[in-house]
Coordinates of C-alpha atoms in Angstrom, one line a residue:
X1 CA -5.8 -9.9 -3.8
X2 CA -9.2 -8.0 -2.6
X3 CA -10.4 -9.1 -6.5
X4 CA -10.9 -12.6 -7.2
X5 CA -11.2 -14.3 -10.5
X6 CA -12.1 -18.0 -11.3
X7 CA -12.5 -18.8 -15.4
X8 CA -14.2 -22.0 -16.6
X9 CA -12.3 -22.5 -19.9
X10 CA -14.7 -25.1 -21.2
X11 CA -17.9 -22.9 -20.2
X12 CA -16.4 -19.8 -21.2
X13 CA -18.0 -18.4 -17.9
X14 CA -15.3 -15.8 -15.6
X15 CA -16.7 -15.2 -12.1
X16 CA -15.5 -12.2 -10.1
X17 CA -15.8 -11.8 -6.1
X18 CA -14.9 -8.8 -4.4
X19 CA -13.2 -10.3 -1.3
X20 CA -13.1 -7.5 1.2
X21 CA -15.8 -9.6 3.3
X22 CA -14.6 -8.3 6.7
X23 CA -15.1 -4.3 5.1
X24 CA -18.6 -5.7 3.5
X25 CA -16.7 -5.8 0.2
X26 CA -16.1 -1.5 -0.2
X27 CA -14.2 -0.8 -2.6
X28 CA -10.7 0.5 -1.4
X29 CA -8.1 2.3 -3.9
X30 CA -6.1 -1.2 -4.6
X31 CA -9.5 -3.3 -5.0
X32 CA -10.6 -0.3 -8.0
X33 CA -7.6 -1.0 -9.0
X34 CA -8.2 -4.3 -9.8
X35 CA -11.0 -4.2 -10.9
X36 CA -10.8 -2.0 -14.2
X37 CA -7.6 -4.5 -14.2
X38 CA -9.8 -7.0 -15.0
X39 CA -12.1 -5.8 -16.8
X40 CA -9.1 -5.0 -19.4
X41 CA -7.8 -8.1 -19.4
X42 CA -10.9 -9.9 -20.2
X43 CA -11.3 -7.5 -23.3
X44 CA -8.5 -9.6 -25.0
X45 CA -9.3 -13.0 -23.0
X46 CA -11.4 -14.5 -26.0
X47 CA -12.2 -17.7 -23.5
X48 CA -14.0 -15.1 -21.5
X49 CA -17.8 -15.3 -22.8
X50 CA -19.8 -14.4 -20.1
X51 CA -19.2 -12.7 -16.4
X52 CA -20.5 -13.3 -13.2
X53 CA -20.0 -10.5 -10.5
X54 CA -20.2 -11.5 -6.9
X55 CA -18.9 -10.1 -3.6
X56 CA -17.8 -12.6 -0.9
X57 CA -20.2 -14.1 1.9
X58 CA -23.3 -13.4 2.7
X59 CA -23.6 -10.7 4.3
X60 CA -22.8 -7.6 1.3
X61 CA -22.3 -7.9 -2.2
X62 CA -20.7 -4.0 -1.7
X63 CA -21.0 -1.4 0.2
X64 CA -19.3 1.1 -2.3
X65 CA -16.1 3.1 -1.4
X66 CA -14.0 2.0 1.8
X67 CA -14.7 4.7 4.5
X68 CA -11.0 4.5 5.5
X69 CA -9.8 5.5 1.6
X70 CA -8.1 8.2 1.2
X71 CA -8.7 10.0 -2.3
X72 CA -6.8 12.9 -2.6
X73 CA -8.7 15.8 -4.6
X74 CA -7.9 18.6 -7.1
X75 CA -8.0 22.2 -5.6
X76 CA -10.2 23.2 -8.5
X77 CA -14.0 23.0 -8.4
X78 CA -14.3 22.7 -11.2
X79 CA -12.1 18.8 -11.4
X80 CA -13.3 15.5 -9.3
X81 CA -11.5 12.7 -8.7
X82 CA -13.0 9.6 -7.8
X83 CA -11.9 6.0 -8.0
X84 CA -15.1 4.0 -8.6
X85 CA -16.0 5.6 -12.1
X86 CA -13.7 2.9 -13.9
X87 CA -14.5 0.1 -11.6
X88 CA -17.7 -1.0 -13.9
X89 CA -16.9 -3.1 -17.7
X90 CA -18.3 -0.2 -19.6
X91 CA -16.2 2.0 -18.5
X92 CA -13.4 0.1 -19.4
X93 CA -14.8 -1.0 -22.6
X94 CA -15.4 -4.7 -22.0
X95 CA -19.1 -5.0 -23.7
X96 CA -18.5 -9.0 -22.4
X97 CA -22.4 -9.7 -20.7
X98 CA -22.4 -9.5 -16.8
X99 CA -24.6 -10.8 -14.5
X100 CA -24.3 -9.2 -10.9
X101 CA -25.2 -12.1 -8.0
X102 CA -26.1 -10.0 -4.8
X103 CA -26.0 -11.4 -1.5
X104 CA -26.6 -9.2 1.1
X105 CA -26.5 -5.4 1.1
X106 CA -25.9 -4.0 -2.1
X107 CA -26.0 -0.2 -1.2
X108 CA -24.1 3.5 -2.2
X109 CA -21.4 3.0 -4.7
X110 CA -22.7 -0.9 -5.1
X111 CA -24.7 1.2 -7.8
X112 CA -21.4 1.9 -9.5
X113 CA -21.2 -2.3 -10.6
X114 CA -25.1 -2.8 -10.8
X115 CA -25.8 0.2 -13.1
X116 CA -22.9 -1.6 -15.3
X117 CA -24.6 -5.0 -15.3
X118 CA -26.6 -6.9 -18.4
X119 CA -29.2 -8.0 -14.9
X120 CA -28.9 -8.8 -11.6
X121 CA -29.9 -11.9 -9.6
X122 CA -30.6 -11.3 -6.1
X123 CA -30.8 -13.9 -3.0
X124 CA -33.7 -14.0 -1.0
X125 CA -32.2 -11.4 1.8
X126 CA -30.8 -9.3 -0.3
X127 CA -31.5 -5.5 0.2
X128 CA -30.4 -1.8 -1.6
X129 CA -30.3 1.2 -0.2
X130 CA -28.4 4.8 -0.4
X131 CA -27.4 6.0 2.0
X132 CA -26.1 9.7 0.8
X133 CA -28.4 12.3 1.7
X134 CA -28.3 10.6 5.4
X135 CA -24.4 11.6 5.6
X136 CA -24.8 14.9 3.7
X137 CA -23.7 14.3 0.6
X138 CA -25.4 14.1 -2.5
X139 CA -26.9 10.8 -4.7
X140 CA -25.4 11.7 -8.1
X141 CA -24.0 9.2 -10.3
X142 CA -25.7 6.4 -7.9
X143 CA -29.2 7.6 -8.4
X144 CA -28.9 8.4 -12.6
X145 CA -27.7 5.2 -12.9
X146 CA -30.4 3.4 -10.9
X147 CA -32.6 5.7 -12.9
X148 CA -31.9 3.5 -15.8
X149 CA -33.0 0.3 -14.1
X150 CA -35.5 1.2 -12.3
X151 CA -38.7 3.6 -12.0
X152 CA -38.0 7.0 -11.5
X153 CA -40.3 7.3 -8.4
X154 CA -38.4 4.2 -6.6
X155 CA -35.3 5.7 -7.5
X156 CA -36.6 8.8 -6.2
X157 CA -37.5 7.4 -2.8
X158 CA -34.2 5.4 -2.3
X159 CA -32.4 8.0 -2.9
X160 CA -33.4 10.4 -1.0
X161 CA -34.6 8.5 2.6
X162 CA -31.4 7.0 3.0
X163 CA -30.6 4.7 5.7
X164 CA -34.2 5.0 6.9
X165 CA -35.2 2.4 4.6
X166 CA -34.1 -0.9 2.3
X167 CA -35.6 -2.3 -0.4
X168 CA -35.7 -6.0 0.0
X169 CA -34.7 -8.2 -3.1
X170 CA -38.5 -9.2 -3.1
X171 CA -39.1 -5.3 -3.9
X172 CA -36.4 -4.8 -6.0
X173 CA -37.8 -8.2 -7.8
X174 CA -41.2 -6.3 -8.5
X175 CA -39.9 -2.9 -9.7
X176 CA -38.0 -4.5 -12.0
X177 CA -34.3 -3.9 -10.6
X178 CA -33.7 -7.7 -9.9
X179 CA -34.5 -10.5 -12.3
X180 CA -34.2 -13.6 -10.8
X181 CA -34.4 -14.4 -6.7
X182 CA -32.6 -17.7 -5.8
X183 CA -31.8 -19.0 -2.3
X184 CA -28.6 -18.0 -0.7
X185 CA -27.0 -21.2 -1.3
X186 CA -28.1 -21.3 -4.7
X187 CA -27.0 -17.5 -6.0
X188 CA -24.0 -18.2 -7.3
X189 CA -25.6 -21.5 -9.3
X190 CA -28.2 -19.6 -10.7
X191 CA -26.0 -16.7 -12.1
X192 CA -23.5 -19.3 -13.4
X193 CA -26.1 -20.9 -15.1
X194 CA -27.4 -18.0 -17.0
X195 CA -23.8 -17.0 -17.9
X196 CA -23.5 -20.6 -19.2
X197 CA -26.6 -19.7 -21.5
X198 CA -25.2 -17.2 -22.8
X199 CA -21.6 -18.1 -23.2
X200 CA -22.6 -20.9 -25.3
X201 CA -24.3 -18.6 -28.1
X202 CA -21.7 -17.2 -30.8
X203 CA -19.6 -14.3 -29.3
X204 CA -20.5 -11.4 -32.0
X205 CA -24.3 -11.3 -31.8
X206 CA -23.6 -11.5 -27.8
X207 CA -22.3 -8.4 -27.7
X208 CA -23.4 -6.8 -31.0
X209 CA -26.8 -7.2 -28.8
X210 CA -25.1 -6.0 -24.7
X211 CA -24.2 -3.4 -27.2
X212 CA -27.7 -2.2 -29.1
X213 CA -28.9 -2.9 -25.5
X214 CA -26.8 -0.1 -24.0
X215 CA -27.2 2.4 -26.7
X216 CA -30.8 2.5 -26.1
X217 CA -30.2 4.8 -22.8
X218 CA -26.7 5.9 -23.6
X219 CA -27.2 9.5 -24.5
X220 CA -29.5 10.6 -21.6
X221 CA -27.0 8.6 -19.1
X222 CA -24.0 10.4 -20.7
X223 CA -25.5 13.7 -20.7
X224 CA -27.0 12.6 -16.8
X225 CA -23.5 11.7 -15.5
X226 CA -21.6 14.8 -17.2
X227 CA -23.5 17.1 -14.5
X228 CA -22.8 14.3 -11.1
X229 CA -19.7 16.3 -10.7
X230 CA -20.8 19.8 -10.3
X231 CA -23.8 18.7 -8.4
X232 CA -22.0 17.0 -5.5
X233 CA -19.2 20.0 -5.5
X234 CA -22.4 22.2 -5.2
X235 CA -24.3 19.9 -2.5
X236 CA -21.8 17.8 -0.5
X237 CA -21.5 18.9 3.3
X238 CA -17.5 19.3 4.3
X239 CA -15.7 16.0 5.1
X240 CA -15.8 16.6 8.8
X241 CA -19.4 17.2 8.7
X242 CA -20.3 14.7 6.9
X243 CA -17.8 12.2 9.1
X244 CA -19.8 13.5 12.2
X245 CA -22.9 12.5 10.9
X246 CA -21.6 8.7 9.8
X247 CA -20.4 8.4 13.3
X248 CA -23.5 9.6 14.7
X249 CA -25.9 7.1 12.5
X250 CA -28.8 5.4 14.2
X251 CA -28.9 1.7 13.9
X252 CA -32.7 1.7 13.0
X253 CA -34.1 1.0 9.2
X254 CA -37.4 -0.3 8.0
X255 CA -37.3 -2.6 4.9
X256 CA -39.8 -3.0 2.5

């Protein structure tokens, strides 16, 4: 299984790693798979309070789609297919809170899980980036989603400087992205914990309130998200162009 799950009965606290570690945790077809697997099953799992997302070792929490999948698309242009719009709880209907513990690089379709999350806790080396525009392809449903965490201008600049920059966890702490930073060691601990909070509080208010919470933004996201497709049909270079330039990537970044 590239999806791990591990459920405290007497907490009421789920924790779910992505354990691709060796691939930085990307997502592959099987692993999406999984996931909105989960996700379902946890709608009906009334044990399940509270949900802590993690991605295995230190090193990524996820890098977003495996490189090496291979997601066959419609002739049309005017139909998309891709794999990591039901990996999130939303979009599988689990309104369940989740708290997304990054370690490492959280960067491209990472956004897909983090844009689907109650908050985020970051370790101390944690960093985001995009890295789309850098491999000719356009930042669609990755940057409207950061858009409704984050500043529009920060969203703005990660987005579009690619791999030429990372924001650190301690940036992505003052912009308002990250809530909490905890040492590596103590990530995990610290999301449990506040999933233990919250777990212990009666279920309905819980996510009567994830709910209210997410129907704040809802309609601009929706309305957002519908035009993602036609935008990357209209912007993204050809796979072997864009290949070429992935293979040709410097090694340098600056962080801030």
């Amino acid at each position: 299984m590239s999806v791990r799950t591990q459920t405290d009965k007497d907490t009421g606290v789920a924790v779910v790693t992505l354990d691709r570690p060796a691939r930085h945790n990307a997502i592959d077809l099987e692993s999406a798979e999984q996931l909105c697997r989960v996700w379902r099953e946890f709608r009906f799992d009334d044990s399940v309070r509270a949900i802590v997302l993690t991605g295995a070792g230190e090193k990524a929490f996820c890098t977003g789609i495996d490189r090496d999948a291979t997601v066959p698309q419609p002739g049309s242009p005017y139909s998309m297919d891709d794999p990591l719009l039901t990996v999130g709880p939303k979009a599988n209907d689990l309104w369940k809170p989740v708290i997304a513990a990054v370690n490492g690089m959280a960067c491209g379709g990472a956004f897909y899980l983090l844009g689907e999350a109650e908050f985020v806790i970051a370790a101390e080396h944690a960093t985001f980036f995009d890295p789309h525009t850098t491999y000719g392809m356009v930042s669609a449903y990755e940057a409207i989603l950061m858009a409704q965490r984050m500043p529009l201008g920060e969203v703005a600049r990660m987005s579009l400087m690619g791999t030429a920059e990372r924001i650190s966890a301690r940036r992505a702490y003052e912009v308002g992205l990250v809530s909490e930073l905890a040492a590596p060691a103590e990530l995990l601990t610290a999301a449990v914990r506040a999933a233990e909070v919250i777990a212990a509080y009666p279920t309905e208010p819980v996510q009567g309130t994830v709910r209210a919470l997410w129907a704040a933004k809802e309609t601009a996201r929706a309305q957002a998200l519908a035009q993602a497709p036609h935008l990357i049909a209209l912007g993204n270079l050809p796979p072997e162009r864009q290949a070429g330039l992935f293979t040709g990537r410097g090694s340098g970044f600056r962080t801030r």
